[in-house]
Short mmCIF file of C-alpha atoms and ligand atoms in Angstrom, two decimals:
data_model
loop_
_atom_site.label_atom_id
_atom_site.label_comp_id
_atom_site.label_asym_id
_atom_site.label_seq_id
_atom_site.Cartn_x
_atom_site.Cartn_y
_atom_site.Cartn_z
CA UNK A 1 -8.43 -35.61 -16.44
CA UNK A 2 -4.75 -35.37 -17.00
CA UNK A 3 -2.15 -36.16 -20.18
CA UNK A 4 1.82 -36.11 -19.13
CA UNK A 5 4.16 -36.45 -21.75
CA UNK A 6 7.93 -36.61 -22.35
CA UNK A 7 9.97 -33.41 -24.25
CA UNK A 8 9.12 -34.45 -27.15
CA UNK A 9 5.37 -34.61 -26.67
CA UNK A 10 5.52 -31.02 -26.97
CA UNK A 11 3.67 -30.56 -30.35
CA UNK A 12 0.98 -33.37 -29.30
CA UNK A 13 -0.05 -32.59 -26.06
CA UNK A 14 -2.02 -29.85 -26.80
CA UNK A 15 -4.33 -31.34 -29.19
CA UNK A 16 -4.17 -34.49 -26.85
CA UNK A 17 -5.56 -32.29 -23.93
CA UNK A 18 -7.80 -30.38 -26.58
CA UNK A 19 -9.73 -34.02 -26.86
CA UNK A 20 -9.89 -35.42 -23.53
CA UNK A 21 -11.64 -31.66 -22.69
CA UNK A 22 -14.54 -32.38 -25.13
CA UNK A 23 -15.00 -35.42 -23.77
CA UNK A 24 -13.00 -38.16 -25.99
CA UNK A 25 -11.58 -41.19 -24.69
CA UNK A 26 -7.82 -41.40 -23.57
CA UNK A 27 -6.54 -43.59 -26.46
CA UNK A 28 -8.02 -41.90 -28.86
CA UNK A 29 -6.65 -38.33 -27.28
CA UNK A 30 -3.16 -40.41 -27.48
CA UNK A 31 -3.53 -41.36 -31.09
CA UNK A 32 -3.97 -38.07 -32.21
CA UNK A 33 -0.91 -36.27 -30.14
CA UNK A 34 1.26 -38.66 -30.83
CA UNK A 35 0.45 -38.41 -34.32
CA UNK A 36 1.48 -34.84 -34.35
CA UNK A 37 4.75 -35.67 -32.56
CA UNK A 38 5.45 -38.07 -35.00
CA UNK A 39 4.47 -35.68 -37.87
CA UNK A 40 6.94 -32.91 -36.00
CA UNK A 41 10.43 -32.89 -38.48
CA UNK A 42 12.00 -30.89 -35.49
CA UNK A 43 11.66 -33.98 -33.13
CA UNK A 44 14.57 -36.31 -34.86
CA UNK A 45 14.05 -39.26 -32.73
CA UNK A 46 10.21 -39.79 -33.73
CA UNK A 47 8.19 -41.42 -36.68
CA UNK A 48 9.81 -39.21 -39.51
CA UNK A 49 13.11 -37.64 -40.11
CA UNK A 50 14.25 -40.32 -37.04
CA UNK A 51 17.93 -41.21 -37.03
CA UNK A 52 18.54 -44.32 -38.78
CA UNK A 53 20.04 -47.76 -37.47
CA UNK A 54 23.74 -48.66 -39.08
CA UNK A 55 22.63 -49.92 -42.58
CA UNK A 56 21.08 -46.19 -42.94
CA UNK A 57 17.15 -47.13 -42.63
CA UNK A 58 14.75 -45.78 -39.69
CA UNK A 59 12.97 -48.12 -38.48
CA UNK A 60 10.06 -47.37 -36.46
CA UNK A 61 8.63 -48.73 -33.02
CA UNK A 62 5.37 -47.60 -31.25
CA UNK A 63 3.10 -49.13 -28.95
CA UNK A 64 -0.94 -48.77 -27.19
CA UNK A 65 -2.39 -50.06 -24.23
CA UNK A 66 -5.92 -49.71 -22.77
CA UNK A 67 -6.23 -49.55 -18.94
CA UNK A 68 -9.19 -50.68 -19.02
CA UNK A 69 -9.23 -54.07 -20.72
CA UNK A 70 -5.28 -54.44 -20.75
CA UNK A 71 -5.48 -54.45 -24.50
CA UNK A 72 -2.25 -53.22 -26.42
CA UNK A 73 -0.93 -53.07 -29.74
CA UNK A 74 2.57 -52.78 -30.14
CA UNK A 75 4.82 -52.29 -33.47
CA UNK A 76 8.26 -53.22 -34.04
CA UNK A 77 10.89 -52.00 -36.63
CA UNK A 78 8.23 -50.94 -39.82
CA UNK A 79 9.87 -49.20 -42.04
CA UNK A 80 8.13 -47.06 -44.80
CA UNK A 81 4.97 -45.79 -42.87
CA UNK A 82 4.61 -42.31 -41.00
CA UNK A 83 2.31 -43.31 -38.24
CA UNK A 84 3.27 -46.14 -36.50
CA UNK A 85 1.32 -45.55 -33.46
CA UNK A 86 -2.39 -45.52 -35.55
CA UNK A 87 -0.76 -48.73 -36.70
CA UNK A 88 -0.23 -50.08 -33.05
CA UNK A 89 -3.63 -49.16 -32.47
CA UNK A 90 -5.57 -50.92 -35.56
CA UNK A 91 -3.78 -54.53 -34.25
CA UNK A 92 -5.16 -53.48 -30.71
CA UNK A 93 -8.69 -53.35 -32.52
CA UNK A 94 -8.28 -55.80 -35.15
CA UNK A 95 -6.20 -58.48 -34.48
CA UNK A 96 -6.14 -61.19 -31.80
CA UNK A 97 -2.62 -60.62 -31.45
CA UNK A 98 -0.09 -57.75 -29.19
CA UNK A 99 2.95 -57.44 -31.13
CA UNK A 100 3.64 -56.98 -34.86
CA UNK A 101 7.06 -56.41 -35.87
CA UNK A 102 9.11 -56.03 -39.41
CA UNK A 103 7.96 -57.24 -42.62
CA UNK A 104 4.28 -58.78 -40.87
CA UNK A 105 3.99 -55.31 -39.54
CA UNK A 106 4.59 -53.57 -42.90
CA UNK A 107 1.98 -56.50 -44.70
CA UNK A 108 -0.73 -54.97 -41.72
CA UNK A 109 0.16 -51.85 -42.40
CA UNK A 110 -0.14 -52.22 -46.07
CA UNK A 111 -3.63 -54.14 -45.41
CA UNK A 112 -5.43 -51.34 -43.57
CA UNK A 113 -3.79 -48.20 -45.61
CA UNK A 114 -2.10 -47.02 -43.62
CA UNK A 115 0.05 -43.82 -44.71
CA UNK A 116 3.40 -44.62 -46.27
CA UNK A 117 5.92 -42.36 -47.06
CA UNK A 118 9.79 -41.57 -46.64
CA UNK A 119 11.42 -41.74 -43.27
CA UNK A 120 14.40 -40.00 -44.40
CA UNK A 121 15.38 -36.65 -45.19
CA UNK A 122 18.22 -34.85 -46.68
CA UNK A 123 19.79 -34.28 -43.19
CA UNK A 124 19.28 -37.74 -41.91
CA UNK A 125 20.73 -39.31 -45.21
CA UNK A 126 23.31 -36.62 -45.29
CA UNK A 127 24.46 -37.96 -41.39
CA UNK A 128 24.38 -40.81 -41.91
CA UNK A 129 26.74 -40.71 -45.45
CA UNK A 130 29.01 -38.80 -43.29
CA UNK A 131 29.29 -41.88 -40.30
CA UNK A 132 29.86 -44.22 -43.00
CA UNK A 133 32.79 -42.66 -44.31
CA UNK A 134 34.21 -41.75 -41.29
CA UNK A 135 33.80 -45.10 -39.22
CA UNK A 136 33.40 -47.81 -41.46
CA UNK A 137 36.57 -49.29 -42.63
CA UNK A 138 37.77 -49.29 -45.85
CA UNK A 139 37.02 -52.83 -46.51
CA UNK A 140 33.72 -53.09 -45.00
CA UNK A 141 33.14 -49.86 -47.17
CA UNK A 142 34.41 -52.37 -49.98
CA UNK A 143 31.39 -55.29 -48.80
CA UNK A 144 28.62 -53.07 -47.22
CA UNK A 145 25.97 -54.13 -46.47
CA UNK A 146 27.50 -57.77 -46.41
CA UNK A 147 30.02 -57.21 -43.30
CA UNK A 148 30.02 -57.55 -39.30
CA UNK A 149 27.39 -54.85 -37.98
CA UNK A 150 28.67 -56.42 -34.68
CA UNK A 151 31.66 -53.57 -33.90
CA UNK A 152 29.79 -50.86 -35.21
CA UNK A 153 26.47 -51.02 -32.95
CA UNK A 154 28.63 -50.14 -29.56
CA UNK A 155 28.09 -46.77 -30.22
CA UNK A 156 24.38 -46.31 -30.83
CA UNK A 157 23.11 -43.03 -29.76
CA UNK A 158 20.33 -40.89 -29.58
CA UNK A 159 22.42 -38.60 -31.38
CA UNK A 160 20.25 -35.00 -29.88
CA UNK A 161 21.16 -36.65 -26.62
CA UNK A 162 18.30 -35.95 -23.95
CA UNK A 163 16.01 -36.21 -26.70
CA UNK A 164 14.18 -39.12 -27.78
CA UNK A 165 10.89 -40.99 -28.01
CA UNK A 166 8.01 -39.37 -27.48
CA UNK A 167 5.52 -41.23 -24.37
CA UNK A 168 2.14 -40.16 -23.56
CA UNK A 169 -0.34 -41.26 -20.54
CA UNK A 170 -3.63 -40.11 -19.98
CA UNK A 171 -6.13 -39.87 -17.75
CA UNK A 172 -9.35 -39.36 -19.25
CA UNK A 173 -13.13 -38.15 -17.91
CA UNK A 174 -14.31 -42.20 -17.49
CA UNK A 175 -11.24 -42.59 -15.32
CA UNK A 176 -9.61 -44.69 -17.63
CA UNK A 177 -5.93 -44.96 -18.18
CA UNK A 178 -4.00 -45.56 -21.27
CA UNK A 179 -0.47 -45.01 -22.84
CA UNK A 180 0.68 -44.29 -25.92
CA UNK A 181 4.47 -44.16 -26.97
CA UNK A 182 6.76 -44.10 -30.96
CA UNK A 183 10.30 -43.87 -31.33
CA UNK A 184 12.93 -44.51 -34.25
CA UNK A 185 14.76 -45.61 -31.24
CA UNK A 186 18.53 -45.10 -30.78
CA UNK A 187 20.69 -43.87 -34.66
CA UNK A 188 22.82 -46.17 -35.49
CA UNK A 189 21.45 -49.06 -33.56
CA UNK A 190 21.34 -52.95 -35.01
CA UNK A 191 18.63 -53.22 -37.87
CA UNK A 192 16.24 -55.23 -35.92
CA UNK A 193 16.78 -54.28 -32.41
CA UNK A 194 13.85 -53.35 -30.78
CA UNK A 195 13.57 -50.90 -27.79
CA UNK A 196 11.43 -51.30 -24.92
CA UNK A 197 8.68 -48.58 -26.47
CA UNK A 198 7.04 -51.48 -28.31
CA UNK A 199 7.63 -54.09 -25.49
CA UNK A 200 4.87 -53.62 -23.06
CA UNK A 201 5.95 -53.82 -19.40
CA UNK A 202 9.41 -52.26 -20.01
CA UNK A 203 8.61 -49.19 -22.18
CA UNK A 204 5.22 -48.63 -21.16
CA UNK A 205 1.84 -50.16 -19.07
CA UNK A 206 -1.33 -48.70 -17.97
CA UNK A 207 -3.84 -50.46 -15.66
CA UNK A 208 -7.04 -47.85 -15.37
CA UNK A 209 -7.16 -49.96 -11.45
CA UNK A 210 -3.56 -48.30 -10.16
CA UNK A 211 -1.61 -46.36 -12.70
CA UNK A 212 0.04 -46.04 -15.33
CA UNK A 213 3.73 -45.56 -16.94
CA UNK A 214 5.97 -44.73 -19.97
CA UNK A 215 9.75 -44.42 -20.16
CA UNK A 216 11.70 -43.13 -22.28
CA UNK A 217 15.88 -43.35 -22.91
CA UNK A 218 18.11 -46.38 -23.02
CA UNK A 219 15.33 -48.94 -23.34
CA UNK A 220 18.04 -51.74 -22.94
CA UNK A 221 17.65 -50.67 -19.18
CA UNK A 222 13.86 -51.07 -18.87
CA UNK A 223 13.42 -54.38 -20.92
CA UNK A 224 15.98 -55.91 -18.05
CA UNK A 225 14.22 -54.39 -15.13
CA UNK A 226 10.14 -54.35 -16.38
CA UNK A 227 9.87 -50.94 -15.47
CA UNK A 228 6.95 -49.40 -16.09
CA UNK A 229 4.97 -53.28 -15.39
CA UNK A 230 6.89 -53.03 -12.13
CA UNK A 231 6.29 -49.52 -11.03
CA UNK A 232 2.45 -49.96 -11.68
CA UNK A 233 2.88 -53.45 -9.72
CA UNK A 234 4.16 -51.25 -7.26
CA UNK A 235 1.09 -49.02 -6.96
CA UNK A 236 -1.30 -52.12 -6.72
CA UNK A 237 1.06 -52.98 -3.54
CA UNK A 238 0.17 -49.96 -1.87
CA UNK A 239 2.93 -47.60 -2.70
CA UNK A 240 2.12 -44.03 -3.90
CA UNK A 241 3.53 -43.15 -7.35
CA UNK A 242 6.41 -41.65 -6.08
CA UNK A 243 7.68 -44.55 -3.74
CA UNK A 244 6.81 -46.78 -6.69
CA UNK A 245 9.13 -44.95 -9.38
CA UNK A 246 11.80 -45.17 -6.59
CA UNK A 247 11.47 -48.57 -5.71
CA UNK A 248 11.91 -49.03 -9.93
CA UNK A 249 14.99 -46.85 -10.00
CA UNK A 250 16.52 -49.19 -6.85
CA UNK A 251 15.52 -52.11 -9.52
CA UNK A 252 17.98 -50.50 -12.24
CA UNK A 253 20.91 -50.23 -9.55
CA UNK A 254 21.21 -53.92 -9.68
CA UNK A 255 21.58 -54.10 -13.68
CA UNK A 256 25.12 -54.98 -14.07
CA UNK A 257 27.09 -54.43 -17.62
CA UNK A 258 25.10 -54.42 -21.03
CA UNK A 259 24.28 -50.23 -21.62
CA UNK A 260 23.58 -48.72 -18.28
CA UNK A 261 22.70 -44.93 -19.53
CA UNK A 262 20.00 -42.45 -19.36
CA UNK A 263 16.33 -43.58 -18.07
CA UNK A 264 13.39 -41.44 -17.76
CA UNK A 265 10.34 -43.06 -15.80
CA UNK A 266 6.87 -41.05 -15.87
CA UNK A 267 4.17 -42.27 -14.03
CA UNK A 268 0.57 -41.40 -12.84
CA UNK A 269 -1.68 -43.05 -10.58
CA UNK A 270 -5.75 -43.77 -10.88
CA UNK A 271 -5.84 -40.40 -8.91
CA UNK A 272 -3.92 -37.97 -11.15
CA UNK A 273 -1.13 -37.80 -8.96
CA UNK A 274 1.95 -38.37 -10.89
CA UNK A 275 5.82 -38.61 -10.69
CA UNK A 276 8.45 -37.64 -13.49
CA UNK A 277 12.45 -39.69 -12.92
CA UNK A 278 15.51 -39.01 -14.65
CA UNK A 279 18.03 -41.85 -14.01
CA UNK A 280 21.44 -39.71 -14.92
CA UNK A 281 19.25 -37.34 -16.26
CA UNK A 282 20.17 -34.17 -17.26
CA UNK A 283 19.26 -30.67 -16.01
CA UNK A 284 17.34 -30.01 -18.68
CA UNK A 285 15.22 -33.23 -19.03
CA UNK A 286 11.68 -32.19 -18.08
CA UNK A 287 8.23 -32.61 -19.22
CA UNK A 288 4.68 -31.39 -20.17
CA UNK A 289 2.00 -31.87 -18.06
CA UNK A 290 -2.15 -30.57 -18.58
CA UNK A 291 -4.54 -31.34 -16.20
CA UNK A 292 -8.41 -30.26 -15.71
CA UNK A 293 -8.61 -26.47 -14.71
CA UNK A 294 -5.39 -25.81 -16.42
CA UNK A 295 -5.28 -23.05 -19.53
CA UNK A 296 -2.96 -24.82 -21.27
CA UNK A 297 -0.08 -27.56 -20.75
CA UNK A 298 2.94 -26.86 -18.59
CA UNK A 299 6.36 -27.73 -18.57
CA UNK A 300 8.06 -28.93 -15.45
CA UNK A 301 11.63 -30.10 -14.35
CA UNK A 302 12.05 -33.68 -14.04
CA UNK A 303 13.50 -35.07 -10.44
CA UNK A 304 17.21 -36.16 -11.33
CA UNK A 305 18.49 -39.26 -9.65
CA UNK A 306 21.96 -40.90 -10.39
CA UNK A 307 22.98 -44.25 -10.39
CA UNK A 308 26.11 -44.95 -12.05
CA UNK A 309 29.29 -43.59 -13.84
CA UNK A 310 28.19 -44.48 -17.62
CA UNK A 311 32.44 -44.51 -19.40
CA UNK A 312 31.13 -45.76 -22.56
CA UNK A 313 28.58 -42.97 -22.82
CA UNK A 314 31.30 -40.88 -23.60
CA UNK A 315 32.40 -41.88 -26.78
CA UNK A 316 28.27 -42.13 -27.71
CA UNK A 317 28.27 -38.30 -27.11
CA UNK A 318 31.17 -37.74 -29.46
CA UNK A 319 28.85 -39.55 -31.90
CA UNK A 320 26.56 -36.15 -32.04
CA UNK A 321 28.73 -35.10 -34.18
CA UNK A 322 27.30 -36.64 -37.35
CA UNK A 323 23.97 -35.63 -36.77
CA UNK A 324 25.19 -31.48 -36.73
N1 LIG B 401 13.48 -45.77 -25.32
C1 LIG B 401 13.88 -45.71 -26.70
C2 LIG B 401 14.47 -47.00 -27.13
O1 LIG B 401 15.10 -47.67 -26.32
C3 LIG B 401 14.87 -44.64 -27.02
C4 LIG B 401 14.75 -43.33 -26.36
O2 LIG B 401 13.79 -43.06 -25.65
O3 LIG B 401 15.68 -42.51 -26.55
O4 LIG B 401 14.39 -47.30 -28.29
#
C-alpha cells in the first residue's frame, strides 16, 4: 500500500493513508484526502478560498480515475460547490459520460446535492479588487465585464508560486491504482480555461496494470505533451518509473512557445516504486509520501530538472503581489 501526494496534499494524506490501512479501497481513500485538502483555507490554490480567474470568480477543476476499469470522472470550471472531486467521482459512478464541465457540471452537481457554498473569501475578493484597480485600464474599468480579457490573461499565476493543485495516487491492499487530483487552477486565468487536472492523460492517469501519475503546475505544458498518459505508456514499454518520468520530461523539451513554466510529474508503478520531477522546480518543491510499515507520512525533496529559461515568468512572479 502506498498514497504520494503533492505539497498541498499535506492535510489529506493522513486520513487518506488512515483508510487504505483499514482496508478501504484507493478511490475512496482519495475522495476523502482530497476532500480535506480542498476543505484546507491555508491551501489557496484548492477547492475553497482558490484564487480567482480575471472576472474575479474561482472556478473549480478536479478529476478521478480507477486503475482498474479505466473509469474517470473529471470536472471542469463549477463554480459554487466545495467539493469538486466527490463531484468527479458521482459522474464516474453515475453517468455514462468522463467529463462534465461549467453550467452541466453545476446542473449534476445541483442533482445529486452536492455541497454548495462560497468560493471566495475576504482575502481572495480583497486581491483580486486590488488587481483590478491596478491593471485594468481605466476604460475597461468603465465596461467591465464587457471588454477584451485577451491582454489581461498573459499574466496568470499561481500567485503562492510553488504552490498549487493538490494530486493524489494510491496504491491500495487489492493492488489497485487510482488518482485523484482538484485545483482552482492558475488566479487570474481566462474564465473557462481548463487545466490539465480535469483532462485525463495530461493532468493525471492510473492503470492498476503499470502505474500511475498526477502532475501538478503549468498544466498548459502537460495537455501538449500527455504526460502522465505517456509516462504510464512508458511503464507498459518496459521502462521503470524513473526512466519513464524522464523520457516525459525529454517530451516537454520539444514544446516550443505557448507557457513553458513549472511542471511537477509524480509517478508510481504497480510495485510501489515511485518517482517525484520538478521541471524548473524549485528547491523547495517536495512531497508527502506513506507507505505500509510507515508511522506516519513523510515529506521528501523532489528531483529538480531544468529545461528552459522561462522570461515571461518573471513578470507572473511580480503578480504575487496582489495576493499578499
Ligand atoms: N495544474 C494546474 C492547472 O494547470 C495548476 C497548478 O498545479 O498549479 O490548472
Amino acid at each position: 500500500m502506498l498514497i504520494l501526494t503533492n505539497n498541498e496534499g499535506k492535510s489529506g494524506i493522513g486520513e487518506t493513508a488512515r483508510l487504505l490501512q483499514a482496508g478501504a479501497a484507493g478511490l475512496d481513500a482519495i475522495e476523502a484526502g482530497v476532500r480535506l485538502v480542498e476543505d484546507d483555507e491555508t491551501v489557496r490554490t484548492v477547492g475553497r478560498c482558490g484564487w480567482p480567474n480575471l472576472l474575479g470568480e474561482v472556478e473549480l477543476d478536479a478529476s478521478v480515475m480507477d486503475g482498474d476499469t479505466l473509469r474517470t470522472g473529471a470536472i471542469g470550471g463549477l463554480k459554487g460547490f466545495l467539493h469538486p472531486v466527490s463531484v468527479a467521482r458521482q459522474l464516474l459512478q453515475r453517468l455514462p459520460h468522463e467529463l462534465l464541465i461549467g453550467e452541466g457540471a453545476a446542473h449534476f452537481a445541483r442533482e445529486i446535492g452536492a455541497e454548495a457554498g462560497d468560493l471566495m473569501d475576504e482575502r481572495s475578493r480583497s486581491a483580486w479588487r486590488r488587481w483590478f484597480l491596478a491593471e485594468v485600464t481605466q476604460a475597461d474599468q468603465q465596461t467591465w465585464p464587457d471588454v477584451a480579457l485577451e491582454k489581461y490573461c498573459h499574466n496568470a499565476i499561481d500567485p503562492e508560486i510553488g504552490r498549487d493543485t493538490t494530486v493524489f495516487l494510491a496504491l491500495d491492499a487489492n493492488g489497485s491504482l487510482s488518482s485523484g487530483t482538484s485545483t482552482s487552477g492558475w488566479g487570474w486565468k481566462y474564465p473557462g480555461r481548463l487545466g490539465d487536472s480535469p483532462v485525463i492523460g495530461a493532468g493525471s492517469y492510473a492503470d492498476s496494470r503499470y502505474g500511475a501519475c498526477a502532475c501538478t503546475g503549468a498544466g498548459e505544458m502537460t495537455i501538449r505533451a500527455g504526460t502522465a498518459r505517456a509516462v504510464v505508456l512508458y511503464m507498459k514499454m518496459g521502462m521503470s518509473v524513473e526512466q519513464a518520468v524522464a523520457e516525459a520530461v525529454e517530451d516537454m523539451r520539444a514544446l516550443k512557445g505557448g507557457l513553458i513554466s513549472r511542471v511537477t510529474i509524480h509517478a508510481v508503478d504497480k510495485h510501489g516504486n515511485h518517482q517525484v520531477t520538478a521541471v524548473n522546480g524549485l528547491p523547495e518543491n517536495h512531497y508527502w509520501l506513506w507507505k505500509e510499515g510507515m508511522a506516519a507520512p513523510e515529506a521528501f525533496p523532489a528531483h529538480i530538472v531544468s529545461i528552459s529559461d522561462d522570461e515571461p515568468q518573471k513578470k507572473r512572479v511580480a503578480m504575487t503581489v496582489y495576493a499578499q
